[in-house]
Each structure stands twice: as C-alpha cells, then as structure tokens.
Amino acid sequence: MTESALKETPLHALHVALGARMVEFAGYAMPVQYPTGILTEHLHTRAGAGLFDVSHMGQIRLSGADVAQHLETLVPGDIKGLAPGRQRYTLLTNDAAGILDDLMVTNAGDHLFVVVNAGCKHADLAHIQAHLGGKVAIEAQFDRALLALQGPQAAAVLLRLAPEAGSLGFMAGREIAVDGVPCFVTRSGYTGEDGYEIAIPADQAERIARRLLAEPEVKPIGLGARDSLRLEAGLCLHGHDIDATITPIEAGLNWVIGKRRRAEGGYPGAAVVAEQLANGPKRRRVGILPEGRQPAREGTPLTDAAGNPVGTITSGGFGPSFGGPVAMGYVDAAHAADGTALQAVVRGQPRPAAVAPMPFVPHRYYRP
Amino acid sequence: MSTIKFTQEHEWIRVEGDVGTVGITDFAQNQLGDVVFVELPPVGRKVTKGGDAAVVESVKAASEVYSPVTGEVIEINQAIVDEPAKVNADPQGEAWFFKVRLAVPAELDAMMDEAGYAAFAEGQH
C-alpha cells in the first residue's frame, strides 16, 4: 500500500510536525515513534504522562430500548449490570467461542459507548448491524479522534484542563468538557498505568493534543512504545494474542465472564466456554521469560526441555521497564504452570525460558 | 592506509591490509531504533559475502547483519554485546561488530565508497 492510499487521523499533521516516523497500521498512517525513540517514550509513560493518538480505533454508539440486553447476545460480559458511568472490557465471540475482537463498553446513560480495534472496526460494525440492526440504533463514529493520556502524571495533567475528570474512578467514563470541548472521557488505557482515553470531535483534536503536549509532564508516544507497554502489562493484542480461533478461557480471560453470564449463557460460543470452564482448556495463554538478554518474538516456537513442541510465542520483545526480554504465548495445559522450564527456539537455536506470571510490570491503575 | 566501503544492506567495512572491520551504518542504527541485543559470530567462523553473520535487535524487531565479504572472523567486539546501546551511540566508530580476514579482496571493488553510500542512503528515506 502506498502512503497516499493510507488513511490519516485528525492528528496526522501534528505527528509530522513532531518528527514522527510514520508506518502503516490497520490502513492508517500512524506514528510508530518520535525522535526520542521507543525506549525513552516507554520509560516516560511509566514516569510522567504519555500522549497517544489512537484515533484509528473505532467508536460506536449503541442506543435504544434494552440495548444492554441486546448487546449481551453478542458478548459474554455482564452489560445489563453495568451501572451508568461504568466501563467494562468484553469480547465479541463467534459460535466456537473464538474472539472476533476485544472491546470496551461504557454505560453512558442514554447509550452504550463502545471502542473497538482499528483492524476489526468495519467487520465489528457489520457483525453488530447483522445481529442487532432493527433492534437498537447503531451509529459508527469512525471519524472522531481518540487520545490516550497514560502514566502516573496523567491525572494531574488532565485536571488542569478538565477539573471534572478528577472524580472518575478506574473503569468509569462520561461526557466531560476538556478545555471547553465536549469529550467522552474514560479512566482506562492500555499501558498498565493510570490514565484516560478521551474521545474528541475531529476538528478539535489537534488543538486539545497541542494543549496537552504543552504541559511539562506530557510527551508524544508512538505505537512502538504502546506495544511494549501493553506487553509488560500482560494485555492481549487482538490478531496476535487473541483471535477468532482462540477462546476467552484459553486466553485466560475468564474474569471477563461474570457469574450471571456463566449461568445463563446466551452469547455465541457459550457452550464451548462452559465446557472449557468445567474441564479446562487444552492450551493456555501464559507469560514467558526468556533467560538472558535476547528477545523471543512473535512466532517463536516453544518446546519442552526435551525438545518436543508445546506452543508458540504470540507477543515478545524487550521490556524497557522490566529491563529484559518478556513474552507471552500459548502452551499445552500440561506446561502452563508458573516456573515450567521451556525452550524458545530463536532462529533455530533453543534458548532456555520459563513460564512466568503476568503482568511483568505491576499495574498501577487508579483505585481510590 | 585504510579504505572504507559500504553495502546496500547498510554495513560498512574498513580494510587495513587483509583485515576488514565490519559494523552497521549510522543510517541503519537510526532506522533500527534503540538496540537492546547483539549476537556476534564466534571467532573462527567462516563467513561468506552476503551471508548471515550477526543479529542486532531493537525494542521493536530483530535484524540480520550480513558479512560484506568472504573470510574468517578473527575478533569480535564484546563491548557491544555487554552494552548494546553503544551501537546507537557510535555505530561507525567504537561499536564495530567483528573483524574478518579477507579471503577474496576483489569483493571490495563492487562496493560503494562513502560518497556513493551517502547518496544511496539518502534515496532510502
């Protein structure tokens, strides 16, 4: 795909002005890093506040009578139990319980505010329309901007522009004016740090982004550091760690399915999930720590100590805050216990590795 | 008297007598970003022109480093294994990768000189 064929977010000109290296991601030209580099951006996000452009992700507004009940026919999460102003992580599943996408749903009072992955957003919209069309009002807001402000200084910074944001707890969200602009702000993110995601009308996005970047704690952060931050936090990336062939139970996302939904079912793949909850899945997502300094990346085969294949790494790299290589992947259930010795076969060479608990860097979500 | 030559894969080789010192260019380290791991060939390994010789890994990705020439590895730079960030700091100086005894000196003839490489790298942006 040539660069001219790529879509641009409302912050494209700002990225270029900031000296970003732009790459293709999900059909968009996106900043992978700024001149300071991924290592510095990653560490800055854990120490200060990082500003990410995630406008390529999809925003969908669902409304109408019984909208939560209707959405529950597509996801295993407890949406009916989501109080106004509360947000939840959930999954679109298929009949085999495979994960079509992961998404964030916020009860915005008179509607559900849904954020889905960039690479899946058109398929998600078609899926939702096919199943819920005529039952609920579906409004894609794919032209709106989305900024993520992440890190221990994020709250102090945002409060200067949006004093109302101070009362938001973790996994809460509502309409809040940011520097006078009506935005939808949630206290959530994808780094393991405290922070916010801010949905903004496209024509105000660059002004708000510049306003945030003018604060001394804030630096622009690209998709490269976003990936290393979420990997250290043990968070799944759709298309890599989860996809339409992997179930929530295999992925270790059992916590996504609340007690009522386990009992009632009523979503695609519920029978598969119930079976795997009862008997255990055949494979499981685990954290993997390679010994030494060499990263073991996506696609690296995993074997037991004797060299028999037991799984594959689905995300792997160097963890700048961890200070060494970190990875996650799928292994046979018999090899999933923490501490199990494995080998990661990097470019044909078996290297010692071990199953390890995640996250690799402790979460620091805001829990008052 | 030494000469420095460059490959289209962004390696450099500085030749003195029949020994070449090999590294990656400033353009290459800039494209890679923060280097976090370097794997070097063992001393004594026979390398071939254009064949795999070393691996350099950034936060984001792993990249092969190819030998610009055919020959035998006679020395490696342990300093960049111990401190991979040196590759970003001084790629065409202190952070050389390995030294090779040239088996086919004529291989150098087809490689770019400094001005030729600068023009080539400019075209890669």
Tab-separated table of C-alpha atoms in Angstrom:
chain	number	residue	atom	x	y	z
A	1	MET	CA	0.000	0.000	0.000
A	2	THR	CA	1.424	3.361	-0.924
A	3	GLU	CA	1.418	6.127	1.615
A	4	SER	CA	-1.084	8.140	-0.386
A	5	ALA	CA	-3.586	5.289	-0.090
A	6	LEU	CA	-3.371	5.316	3.709
A	7	LYS	CA	-6.000	6.964	5.838
A	8	GLU	CA	-4.895	9.727	8.166
A	9	THR	CA	-6.097	10.549	11.667
A	10	PRO	CA	-7.045	14.133	12.586
A	11	LEU	CA	-3.588	14.410	14.212
A	12	HIS	CA	-1.590	13.500	11.105
A	13	ALA	CA	-0.143	16.978	10.556
A	14	LEU	CA	0.842	17.181	14.220
A	15	HIS	CA	2.686	13.844	14.058
A	16	VAL	CA	4.636	15.004	11.030
A	17	ALA	CA	5.412	18.338	12.711
A	18	LEU	CA	6.696	16.456	15.770
A	19	GLY	CA	9.073	14.419	13.591
A	20	ALA	CA	7.285	11.089	13.978
A	21	ARG	CA	8.287	8.078	11.944
A	22	MET	CA	5.040	7.098	10.270
A	23	VAL	CA	4.150	3.493	9.428
A	24	GLU	CA	1.129	1.683	8.036
A	25	PHE	CA	-1.116	0.226	10.723
A	26	ALA	CA	-4.632	-1.111	10.043
A	27	GLY	CA	-4.822	1.005	6.893
A	28	TYR	CA	-3.763	4.213	8.632
A	29	ALA	CA	-0.523	6.161	8.593
A	30	MET	CA	0.389	6.078	12.285
A	31	PRO	CA	3.377	7.266	14.354
A	32	VAL	CA	5.483	4.290	15.464
A	33	GLN	CA	7.899	6.558	17.318
A	34	TYR	CA	9.014	10.162	17.671
A	35	PRO	CA	12.653	11.287	17.501
A	36	THR	CA	13.438	10.331	21.126
A	37	GLY	CA	12.753	6.657	20.356
A	38	ILE	CA	10.683	3.811	21.771
A	39	LEU	CA	12.840	3.168	24.864
A	40	THR	CA	12.614	6.775	26.053
A	41	GLU	CA	8.915	7.030	25.204
A	42	HIS	CA	8.151	3.831	27.086
A	43	LEU	CA	10.023	4.903	30.210
A	44	HIS	CA	8.492	8.377	30.065
A	45	THR	CA	4.997	6.891	30.090
A	46	ARG	CA	5.810	4.935	33.252
A	47	ALA	CA	7.267	8.028	34.953
A	48	GLY	CA	5.292	11.005	33.622
A	49	ALA	CA	2.464	11.150	31.122
A	50	GLY	CA	2.412	9.902	27.540
A	51	LEU	CA	0.004	11.111	24.874
A	52	PHE	CA	-1.033	8.509	22.283
A	53	ASP	CA	-3.092	9.044	19.141
A	54	VAL	CA	-5.453	6.074	18.933
A	55	SER	CA	-7.933	7.720	16.585
A	56	HIS	CA	-7.639	4.729	14.243
A	57	MET	CA	-9.691	2.698	16.725
A	58	GLY	CA	-13.435	2.535	16.172
A	59	GLN	CA	-16.021	4.346	18.257
A	60	ILE	CA	-19.574	3.016	18.039
A	61	ARG	CA	-22.641	4.361	19.798
A	62	LEU	CA	-25.455	1.916	20.573
A	63	SER	CA	-28.800	3.119	21.877
A	64	GLY	CA	-32.435	2.208	22.188
A	65	ALA	CA	-34.678	0.175	24.439
A	66	ASP	CA	-32.964	-2.792	26.114
A	67	VAL	CA	-29.678	-2.013	24.353
A	68	ALA	CA	-27.622	-3.751	27.072
A	69	GLN	CA	-29.731	-6.882	26.793
A	70	HIS	CA	-29.314	-6.902	23.018
A	71	LEU	CA	-25.527	-6.438	23.210
A	72	GLU	CA	-25.350	-9.380	25.628
A	73	THR	CA	-26.418	-11.652	22.745
A	74	LEU	CA	-23.019	-10.894	21.127
A	75	VAL	CA	-20.640	-10.666	24.131
A	76	PRO	CA	-20.092	-12.758	27.286
A	77	GLY	CA	-19.780	-9.710	29.560
A	78	ASP	CA	-22.332	-8.502	32.085
A	79	ILE	CA	-23.592	-5.426	30.236
A	80	LYS	CA	-27.007	-5.234	31.927
A	81	GLY	CA	-25.203	-4.978	35.259
A	82	LEU	CA	-23.095	-2.043	34.077
A	83	ALA	CA	-24.198	0.983	36.107
A	84	PRO	CA	-24.398	4.385	34.407
A	85	GLY	CA	-20.883	5.831	34.164
A	86	ARG	CA	-19.189	2.445	34.423
A	87	GLN	CA	-16.969	0.811	31.810
A	88	ARG	CA	-16.195	-2.863	31.121
A	89	TYR	CA	-13.777	-4.866	28.955
A	90	THR	CA	-15.539	-7.528	26.917
A	91	LEU	CA	-15.315	-9.648	23.759
A	92	LEU	CA	-17.230	-10.277	20.569
A	93	THR	CA	-17.276	-14.061	20.168
A	94	ASN	CA	-18.211	-16.474	17.389
A	95	ASP	CA	-20.124	-19.768	17.707
A	96	ALA	CA	-16.883	-21.607	18.539
A	97	ALA	CA	-16.199	-19.017	21.287
A	98	GLY	CA	-13.374	-17.592	19.178
A	99	ILE	CA	-12.615	-13.942	19.881
A	100	LEU	CA	-13.692	-11.745	16.943
A	101	ASP	CA	-12.487	-8.644	18.781
A	102	ASP	CA	-11.990	-7.236	22.243
A	103	LEU	CA	-13.728	-4.012	23.149
A	104	MET	CA	-14.523	-1.502	25.861
A	105	VAL	CA	-18.153	-0.743	26.661
A	106	THR	CA	-19.232	2.210	28.781
A	107	ASN	CA	-22.750	2.830	30.024
A	108	ALA	CA	-23.120	6.472	29.016
A	109	GLY	CA	-26.615	6.767	30.461
A	110	ASP	CA	-28.751	7.123	27.357
A	111	HIS	CA	-26.457	4.964	25.192
A	112	LEU	CA	-23.580	2.495	25.251
A	113	PHE	CA	-20.236	3.916	24.126
A	114	VAL	CA	-18.147	1.180	22.517
A	115	VAL	CA	-14.486	1.311	21.455
A	116	VAL	CA	-13.187	-1.461	19.161
A	117	ASN	CA	-9.857	-2.244	17.499
A	118	ALA	CA	-8.796	-0.421	14.344
A	119	GLY	CA	-8.196	-3.538	12.281
A	120	CYS	CA	-11.589	-5.016	13.197
A	121	LYS	CA	-13.828	-1.965	13.264
A	122	HIS	CA	-15.564	-2.393	9.906
A	123	ALA	CA	-16.092	-6.126	10.485
A	124	ASP	CA	-17.337	-5.421	14.018
A	125	LEU	CA	-19.787	-2.842	12.742
A	126	ALA	CA	-21.102	-5.244	10.094
A	127	HIS	CA	-21.383	-8.009	12.715
A	128	ILE	CA	-23.308	-5.763	15.106
A	129	GLN	CA	-25.552	-4.493	12.309
A	130	ALA	CA	-26.266	-8.034	11.110
A	131	HIS	CA	-27.348	-9.162	14.573
A	132	LEU	CA	-28.730	-6.045	16.233
A	133	GLY	CA	-29.877	-3.970	13.273
A	134	GLY	CA	-33.525	-3.023	13.709
A	135	LYS	CA	-33.331	-3.778	17.437
A	136	VAL	CA	-31.005	-0.945	18.502
A	137	ALA	CA	-29.723	2.263	16.922
A	138	ILE	CA	-26.124	1.814	15.724
A	139	GLU	CA	-24.021	4.871	14.981
A	140	ALA	CA	-20.411	4.450	13.895
A	141	GLN	CA	-18.308	7.458	14.847
A	142	PHE	CA	-15.181	6.405	12.976
A	143	ASP	CA	-14.214	9.978	12.144
A	144	ARG	CA	-13.934	11.065	15.772
A	145	ALA	CA	-10.489	11.359	17.333
A	146	LEU	CA	-9.335	9.317	20.335
A	147	LEU	CA	-6.400	10.317	22.524
A	148	ALA	CA	-4.927	8.239	25.339
A	149	LEU	CA	-3.159	10.065	28.166
A	150	GLN	CA	-1.312	7.474	30.238
A	151	GLY	CA	1.041	7.468	33.189
A	152	PRO	CA	1.317	8.443	36.850
A	153	GLN	CA	1.113	12.169	35.999
A	154	ALA	CA	-1.903	11.795	33.673
A	155	ALA	CA	-4.485	12.708	36.319
A	156	ALA	CA	-2.613	15.819	37.485
A	157	VAL	CA	-2.333	16.997	33.874
A	158	LEU	CA	-5.902	16.320	32.797
A	159	LEU	CA	-7.348	18.004	35.888
A	160	ARG	CA	-5.872	21.300	34.711
A	161	LEU	CA	-7.950	21.103	31.528
A	162	ALA	CA	-10.905	19.136	32.853
A	163	PRO	CA	-11.447	19.521	36.611
A	164	GLU	CA	-14.460	17.192	36.395
A	165	ALA	CA	-12.209	14.294	35.382
A	166	GLY	CA	-10.857	14.135	38.924
A	167	SER	CA	-13.934	12.308	40.174
A	168	LEU	CA	-13.644	9.492	37.601
A	169	GLY	CA	-12.624	6.176	39.097
A	170	PHE	CA	-10.855	3.376	37.234
A	171	MET	CA	-13.092	1.935	34.501
A	172	ALA	CA	-15.524	4.823	34.667
A	173	GLY	CA	-16.456	7.261	31.932
A	174	ARG	CA	-18.786	10.053	30.938
A	175	GLU	CA	-19.122	13.252	28.934
A	176	ILE	CA	-16.694	15.819	30.298
A	177	ALA	CA	-15.586	19.167	28.877
A	178	VAL	CA	-11.841	19.176	28.151
A	179	ASP	CA	-10.605	22.748	27.692
A	180	GLY	CA	-14.199	23.674	26.894
A	181	VAL	CA	-14.727	20.928	24.297
A	182	PRO	CA	-17.362	18.265	24.971
A	183	CYS	CA	-15.500	14.950	25.071
A	184	PHE	CA	-16.216	11.428	26.256
A	185	VAL	CA	-13.573	10.634	28.861
A	186	THR	CA	-12.909	7.205	30.367
A	187	ARG	CA	-10.348	6.345	33.024
A	188	SER	CA	-8.745	3.407	31.283
A	189	GLY	CA	-5.982	2.604	28.843
A	190	TYR	CA	-3.603	0.003	27.526
A	191	THR	CA	-0.341	0.542	29.388
A	192	GLY	CA	-0.952	-0.792	32.903
A	193	GLU	CA	-0.704	2.781	34.190
A	194	ASP	CA	-3.366	5.162	35.455
A	195	GLY	CA	-4.734	7.262	32.630
A	196	TYR	CA	-7.550	8.281	30.357
A	197	GLU	CA	-8.936	7.784	26.900
A	198	ILE	CA	-10.511	10.936	25.500
A	199	ALA	CA	-12.901	10.843	22.522
A	200	ILE	CA	-12.883	14.246	20.808
A	201	PRO	CA	-14.640	15.813	17.817
A	202	ALA	CA	-12.118	15.587	14.955
A	203	ASP	CA	-11.951	19.351	14.388
A	204	GLN	CA	-10.853	19.969	17.984
A	205	ALA	CA	-8.412	17.065	18.294
A	206	GLU	CA	-5.203	18.823	17.263
A	207	ARG	CA	-5.904	21.816	19.487
A	208	ILE	CA	-6.536	19.583	22.535
A	209	ALA	CA	-3.486	17.442	21.742
A	210	ARG	CA	-1.260	20.528	21.475
A	211	ARG	CA	-2.745	21.866	24.700
A	212	LEU	CA	-1.885	18.597	26.490
A	213	LEU	CA	1.595	18.467	24.949
A	214	ALA	CA	2.243	21.986	26.267
A	215	GLU	CA	2.067	20.590	29.813
A	216	PRO	CA	5.586	19.854	31.106
A	217	GLU	CA	4.814	16.239	32.088
A	218	VAL	CA	3.487	15.222	28.660
A	219	LYS	CA	5.386	13.777	25.693
A	220	PRO	CA	4.002	12.238	22.486
A	221	ILE	CA	4.276	8.439	22.413
A	222	GLY	CA	4.059	6.199	19.357
A	223	LEU	CA	2.655	2.753	18.673
A	224	GLY	CA	6.044	1.124	19.306
A	225	ALA	CA	6.016	2.045	22.991
A	226	ARG	CA	2.281	1.328	23.181
A	227	ASP	CA	3.105	-2.260	22.222
A	228	SER	CA	5.993	-2.687	24.681
A	229	LEU	CA	3.944	-1.091	27.498
A	230	ARG	CA	0.938	-3.377	26.966
A	231	LEU	CA	3.190	-6.436	26.682
A	232	GLU	CA	4.823	-5.666	30.050
A	233	ALA	CA	1.298	-5.163	31.440
A	234	GLY	CA	0.295	-8.636	30.165
A	235	LEU	CA	-2.510	-7.254	27.989
A	236	CYS	CA	-3.641	-9.057	24.836
A	237	LEU	CA	-3.275	-7.624	21.341
A	238	HIS	CA	-6.037	-8.798	19.006
A	239	GLY	CA	-4.729	-10.545	15.909
A	240	HIS	CA	-1.716	-11.718	17.888
A	241	ASP	CA	-2.536	-12.994	21.399
A	242	ILE	CA	-6.246	-13.422	20.754
A	243	ASP	CA	-8.161	-14.047	17.538
A	244	ALA	CA	-11.155	-15.879	16.091
A	245	THR	CA	-9.508	-19.267	16.780
A	246	ILE	CA	-8.812	-18.640	20.479
A	247	THR	CA	-11.418	-18.762	23.237
A	248	PRO	CA	-11.621	-16.456	26.270
A	249	ILE	CA	-10.800	-19.387	28.547
A	250	GLU	CA	-7.696	-20.354	26.562
A	251	ALA	CA	-6.671	-16.687	26.712
A	252	GLY	CA	-7.073	-16.592	30.495
A	253	LEU	CA	-9.827	-14.011	30.207
A	254	ASN	CA	-12.207	-15.993	32.458
A	255	TRP	CA	-12.713	-12.854	34.572
A	256	VAL	CA	-14.450	-11.222	31.611
A	257	ILE	CA	-17.395	-13.628	32.018
A	258	GLY	CA	-19.345	-12.770	35.156
A	259	LYS	CA	-21.253	-15.207	37.337
A	260	ARG	CA	-24.649	-14.489	35.782
A	261	ARG	CA	-23.433	-14.936	32.191
A	262	ARG	CA	-21.707	-18.219	33.133
A	263	ALA	CA	-25.003	-19.482	34.478
A	264	GLU	CA	-27.254	-18.066	31.754
A	265	GLY	CA	-25.068	-18.273	28.635
A	266	GLY	CA	-26.897	-16.663	25.739
A	267	TYR	CA	-23.882	-15.438	23.732
A	268	PRO	CA	-22.072	-17.033	20.761
A	269	GLY	CA	-19.898	-19.936	21.887
A	270	ALA	CA	-21.372	-20.146	25.396
A	271	ALA	CA	-21.448	-23.945	25.271
A	272	VAL	CA	-17.738	-24.099	24.375
A	273	VAL	CA	-16.909	-21.707	27.201
A	274	ALA	CA	-18.965	-23.760	29.671
A	275	GLU	CA	-17.181	-26.943	28.605
A	276	GLN	CA	-13.752	-25.339	28.957
A	277	LEU	CA	-14.634	-23.837	32.322
A	278	ALA	CA	-15.700	-27.300	33.529
A	279	ASN	CA	-12.826	-29.354	32.106
A	280	GLY	CA	-10.070	-26.836	31.485
A	281	PRO	CA	-8.828	-25.725	28.064
A	282	LYS	CA	-6.234	-27.782	26.168
A	283	ARG	CA	-3.946	-24.792	25.770
A	284	ARG	CA	-3.470	-21.645	27.809
A	285	ARG	CA	-2.007	-18.195	27.371
A	286	VAL	CA	0.970	-17.741	29.701
A	287	GLY	CA	3.728	-15.274	30.392
A	288	ILE	CA	7.174	-16.384	29.265
A	289	LEU	CA	10.512	-15.105	30.469
A	290	PRO	CA	13.439	-15.926	28.190
A	291	GLU	CA	16.721	-16.302	30.074
A	292	GLY	CA	19.484	-13.905	29.152
A	293	ARG	CA	19.121	-10.770	27.078
A	294	GLN	CA	17.859	-11.990	23.713
A	295	PRO	CA	14.198	-11.253	22.930
A	296	ALA	CA	11.988	-14.122	21.708
A	297	ARG	CA	9.438	-12.632	19.341
A	298	GLU	CA	6.040	-13.468	17.915
A	299	GLY	CA	6.080	-16.797	16.105
A	300	THR	CA	8.950	-18.264	18.123
A	301	PRO	CA	8.292	-21.999	18.699
A	302	LEU	CA	8.260	-23.241	22.291
A	303	THR	CA	9.390	-26.735	23.244
A	304	ASP	CA	9.694	-28.658	26.496
A	305	ALA	CA	13.135	-29.416	27.918
A	306	ALA	CA	13.378	-32.496	25.672
A	307	GLY	CA	12.626	-30.504	22.522
A	308	ASN	CA	9.001	-31.580	21.969
A	309	PRO	CA	6.790	-28.783	20.595
A	310	VAL	CA	4.459	-27.374	23.281
A	311	GLY	CA	3.412	-23.993	21.919
A	312	THR	CA	4.255	-20.667	20.287
A	313	ILE	CA	5.013	-17.125	21.382
A	314	THR	CA	2.315	-14.663	20.256
A	315	SER	CA	3.942	-11.431	21.518
A	316	GLY	CA	7.500	-10.958	22.562
A	317	GLY	CA	10.140	-8.312	22.770
A	318	PHE	CA	12.280	-6.280	25.093
A	319	GLY	CA	10.582	-4.795	28.152
A	320	PRO	CA	12.220	-1.426	28.802
A	321	SER	CA	10.831	-1.094	32.347
A	322	PHE	CA	11.344	-4.785	33.096
A	323	GLY	CA	14.896	-4.458	31.825
A	324	GLY	CA	14.985	-7.609	29.744
A	325	PRO	CA	13.091	-9.778	27.291
A	326	VAL	CA	9.440	-10.607	28.019
A	327	ALA	CA	6.888	-12.592	26.049
A	328	MET	CA	3.503	-14.263	26.122
A	329	GLY	CA	2.152	-17.172	24.169
A	330	TYR	CA	0.171	-20.382	24.166
A	331	VAL	CA	1.331	-23.695	25.606
A	332	ASP	CA	-0.310	-27.074	26.188
A	333	ALA	CA	-2.172	-27.024	29.502
A	334	ALA	CA	0.332	-29.529	30.944
A	335	HIS	CA	3.123	-26.953	30.510
A	336	ALA	CA	1.241	-23.876	31.723
A	337	ALA	CA	2.217	-23.835	35.407
A	338	ASP	CA	4.352	-20.905	36.554
A	339	GLY	CA	8.001	-21.875	36.639
A	340	THR	CA	7.724	-24.613	33.990
A	341	ALA	CA	11.028	-24.800	32.112
A	342	LEU	CA	10.688	-24.409	28.344
A	343	GLN	CA	12.885	-23.634	25.390
A	344	ALA	CA	12.243	-20.775	22.997
A	345	VAL	CA	13.624	-21.703	19.593
A	346	VAL	CA	15.011	-18.403	18.336
A	347	ARG	CA	16.236	-18.618	14.739
A	348	GLY	CA	16.648	-22.365	15.135
A	349	GLN	CA	18.571	-22.144	18.410
A	350	PRO	CA	16.852	-23.465	21.564
A	351	ARG	CA	17.192	-20.935	24.387
A	352	PRO	CA	16.104	-21.512	27.984
A	353	ALA	CA	12.845	-19.831	29.041
A	354	ALA	CA	10.266	-20.301	31.779
A	355	VAL	CA	6.543	-19.819	32.259
A	356	ALA	CA	6.089	-16.757	34.465
A	357	PRO	CA	3.177	-14.840	35.985
A	358	MET	CA	1.948	-11.653	34.330
A	359	PRO	CA	1.983	-8.706	34.438
A	360	PHE	CA	5.745	-8.342	34.138
A	361	VAL	CA	5.449	-4.785	35.472
A	362	PRO	CA	2.783	-4.254	38.185
A	363	HIS	CA	-0.387	-2.470	37.133
A	364	ARG	CA	-0.842	0.960	38.680
A	365	TYR	CA	-4.490	1.633	37.908
A	366	TYR	CA	-6.219	4.290	39.993
A	367	ARG	CA	-8.165	2.575	42.764
A	368	PRO	CA	-9.061	5.108	45.467
B	1	MET	CA	46.231	3.392	4.868
B	2	SER	CA	42.661	2.156	5.271
B	3	THR	CA	39.681	2.224	2.971
B	4	ILE	CA	36.040	2.150	3.966
B	5	LYS	CA	33.332	0.582	1.828
B	6	PHE	CA	29.575	0.189	2.221
B	7	THR	CA	26.910	-2.359	1.249
B	8	GLN	CA	23.333	-1.832	0.144
B	9	GLU	CA	22.333	-3.681	3.347
B	10	HIS	CA	23.857	-0.812	5.382
B	11	GLU	CA	27.016	-2.495	6.619
B	12	TRP	CA	30.398	-0.806	6.477
B	13	ILE	CA	33.836	-2.420	6.272
B	14	ARG	CA	37.109	-0.653	6.983
B	15	VAL	CA	40.030	-2.518	5.443
B	16	GLU	CA	43.657	-2.408	6.563
B	17	GLY	CA	45.887	-4.925	4.839
B	18	ASP	CA	43.908	-8.175	4.641
B	19	VAL	CA	41.747	-7.451	7.702
B	20	GLY	CA	38.334	-5.827	7.475
B	21	THR	CA	36.455	-4.350	10.459
B	22	VAL	CA	32.681	-4.589	10.000
B	23	GLY	CA	29.805	-2.638	11.511
B	24	ILE	CA	26.415	-1.143	10.674
B	25	THR	CA	25.972	2.388	9.435
B	26	ASP	CA	24.560	5.385	11.252
B	27	PHE	CA	21.607	5.235	8.854
B	28	ALA	CA	20.998	1.608	9.871
B	29	GLN	CA	21.105	2.251	13.628
B	30	ASN	CA	18.761	5.188	13.162
B	31	GLN	CA	16.293	3.003	11.263
B	32	LEU	CA	16.523	0.239	13.876
B	33	GLY	CA	15.989	2.476	16.881
B	34	ASP	CA	17.156	1.551	20.376
B	35	VAL	CA	19.403	-1.509	20.150
B	36	VAL	CA	18.879	-3.904	23.069
B	37	PHE	CA	20.693	-7.073	21.988
B	38	VAL	CA	23.564	-8.027	19.698
B	39	GLU	CA	24.603	-11.554	18.738
B	40	LEU	CA	28.053	-11.882	17.161
B	41	PRO	CA	29.610	-14.825	15.301
B	42	PRO	CA	32.187	-16.939	17.144
B	43	VAL	CA	35.825	-16.251	16.363
B	44	GLY	CA	36.930	-18.720	13.709
B	45	ARG	CA	33.601	-18.821	11.850
B	46	LYS	CA	33.857	-18.749	8.078
B	47	VAL	CA	31.562	-16.106	6.647
B	48	THR	CA	30.553	-15.503	3.063
B	49	LYS	CA	29.771	-12.305	1.206
B	50	GLY	CA	26.094	-11.527	1.809
B	51	GLY	CA	25.694	-14.393	4.310
B	52	ASP	CA	24.331	-14.118	7.875
B	53	ALA	CA	26.982	-13.018	10.301
B	54	ALA	CA	25.334	-11.298	13.281
B	55	VAL	CA	21.947	-10.311	14.691
B	56	VAL	CA	21.008	-6.932	16.058
B	57	GLU	CA	17.730	-6.473	17.932
B	58	SER	CA	15.960	-3.249	18.733
B	59	VAL	CA	12.982	-2.876	21.097
B	60	LYS	CA	10.791	-3.490	18.079
B	61	ALA	CA	12.440	-6.057	15.838
B	62	ALA	CA	15.336	-8.369	15.048
B	63	SER	CA	17.559	-7.745	12.015
B	64	GLU	CA	20.251	-9.816	10.385
B	65	VAL	CA	23.683	-8.335	9.788
B	66	TYR	CA	25.332	-9.766	6.701
B	67	SER	CA	29.038	-10.125	6.123
B	68	PRO	CA	30.162	-7.732	3.374
B	69	VAL	CA	32.944	-10.128	2.410
B	70	THR	CA	34.051	-13.750	2.431
B	71	GLY	CA	36.600	-14.717	5.055
B	72	GLU	CA	37.185	-15.839	8.640
B	73	VAL	CA	36.101	-13.997	11.765
B	74	ILE	CA	39.246	-13.231	13.782
B	75	GLU	CA	37.916	-10.921	16.500
B	76	ILE	CA	34.569	-9.751	17.894
B	77	ASN	CA	33.604	-6.625	19.829
B	78	GLN	CA	32.398	-7.914	23.208
B	79	ALA	CA	31.741	-4.309	24.314
B	80	ILE	CA	28.580	-4.096	22.171
B	81	VAL	CA	27.322	-7.440	23.495
B	82	ASP	CA	27.730	-6.115	27.031
B	83	GLU	CA	26.298	-2.700	26.166
B	84	PRO	CA	24.151	-2.831	23.005
B	85	ALA	CA	23.252	0.890	23.260
B	86	LYS	CA	26.787	1.639	22.015
B	87	VAL	CA	25.540	0.650	18.550
B	88	ASN	CA	23.222	3.667	18.604
B	89	ALA	CA	25.838	5.958	20.103
B	90	ASP	CA	28.841	5.298	17.837
B	91	PRO	CA	27.948	2.850	15.055
B	92	GLN	CA	30.792	3.751	12.724
B	93	GLY	CA	33.428	4.004	15.450
B	94	GLU	CA	33.600	2.265	18.808
B	95	ALA	CA	30.636	-0.014	18.085
B	96	TRP	CA	32.162	-2.167	15.353
B	97	PHE	CA	30.837	-5.752	15.221
B	98	PHE	CA	33.624	-8.090	14.104
B	99	LYS	CA	36.935	-8.305	12.245
B	100	VAL	CA	37.340	-10.628	9.296
B	101	ARG	CA	40.414	-11.840	7.409
B	102	LEU	CA	39.566	-11.295	3.764
B	103	ALA	CA	39.654	-14.360	1.503
B	104	VAL	CA	38.634	-12.513	-1.673
B	105	PRO	CA	39.837	-8.879	-1.536
B	106	ALA	CA	38.410	-8.247	-5.022
B	107	GLU	CA	34.906	-8.406	-3.425
B	108	LEU	CA	35.523	-4.859	-2.198
B	109	ASP	CA	35.698	-3.461	-5.696
B	110	ALA	CA	31.964	-3.619	-6.348
B	111	MET	CA	31.031	-1.925	-3.046
B	112	MET	CA	30.106	1.728	-2.552
B	113	ASP	CA	32.509	4.332	-1.265
B	114	GLU	CA	31.479	6.886	1.355
B	115	ALA	CA	30.019	9.391	-1.114
B	116	GLY	CA	28.217	6.672	-3.050
B	117	TYR	CA	26.689	5.274	0.118
B	118	ALA	CA	25.593	8.691	1.356
B	119	ALA	CA	23.687	9.188	-1.893
B	120	PHE	CA	22.242	5.658	-1.674
B	121	ALA	CA	21.080	6.100	1.938
B	122	GLU	CA	19.526	9.447	1.081
B	123	GLY	CA	17.421	7.681	-1.519
B	124	GLN	CA	16.170	5.194	1.119
B	125	HIS	CA	14.233	7.804	3.100
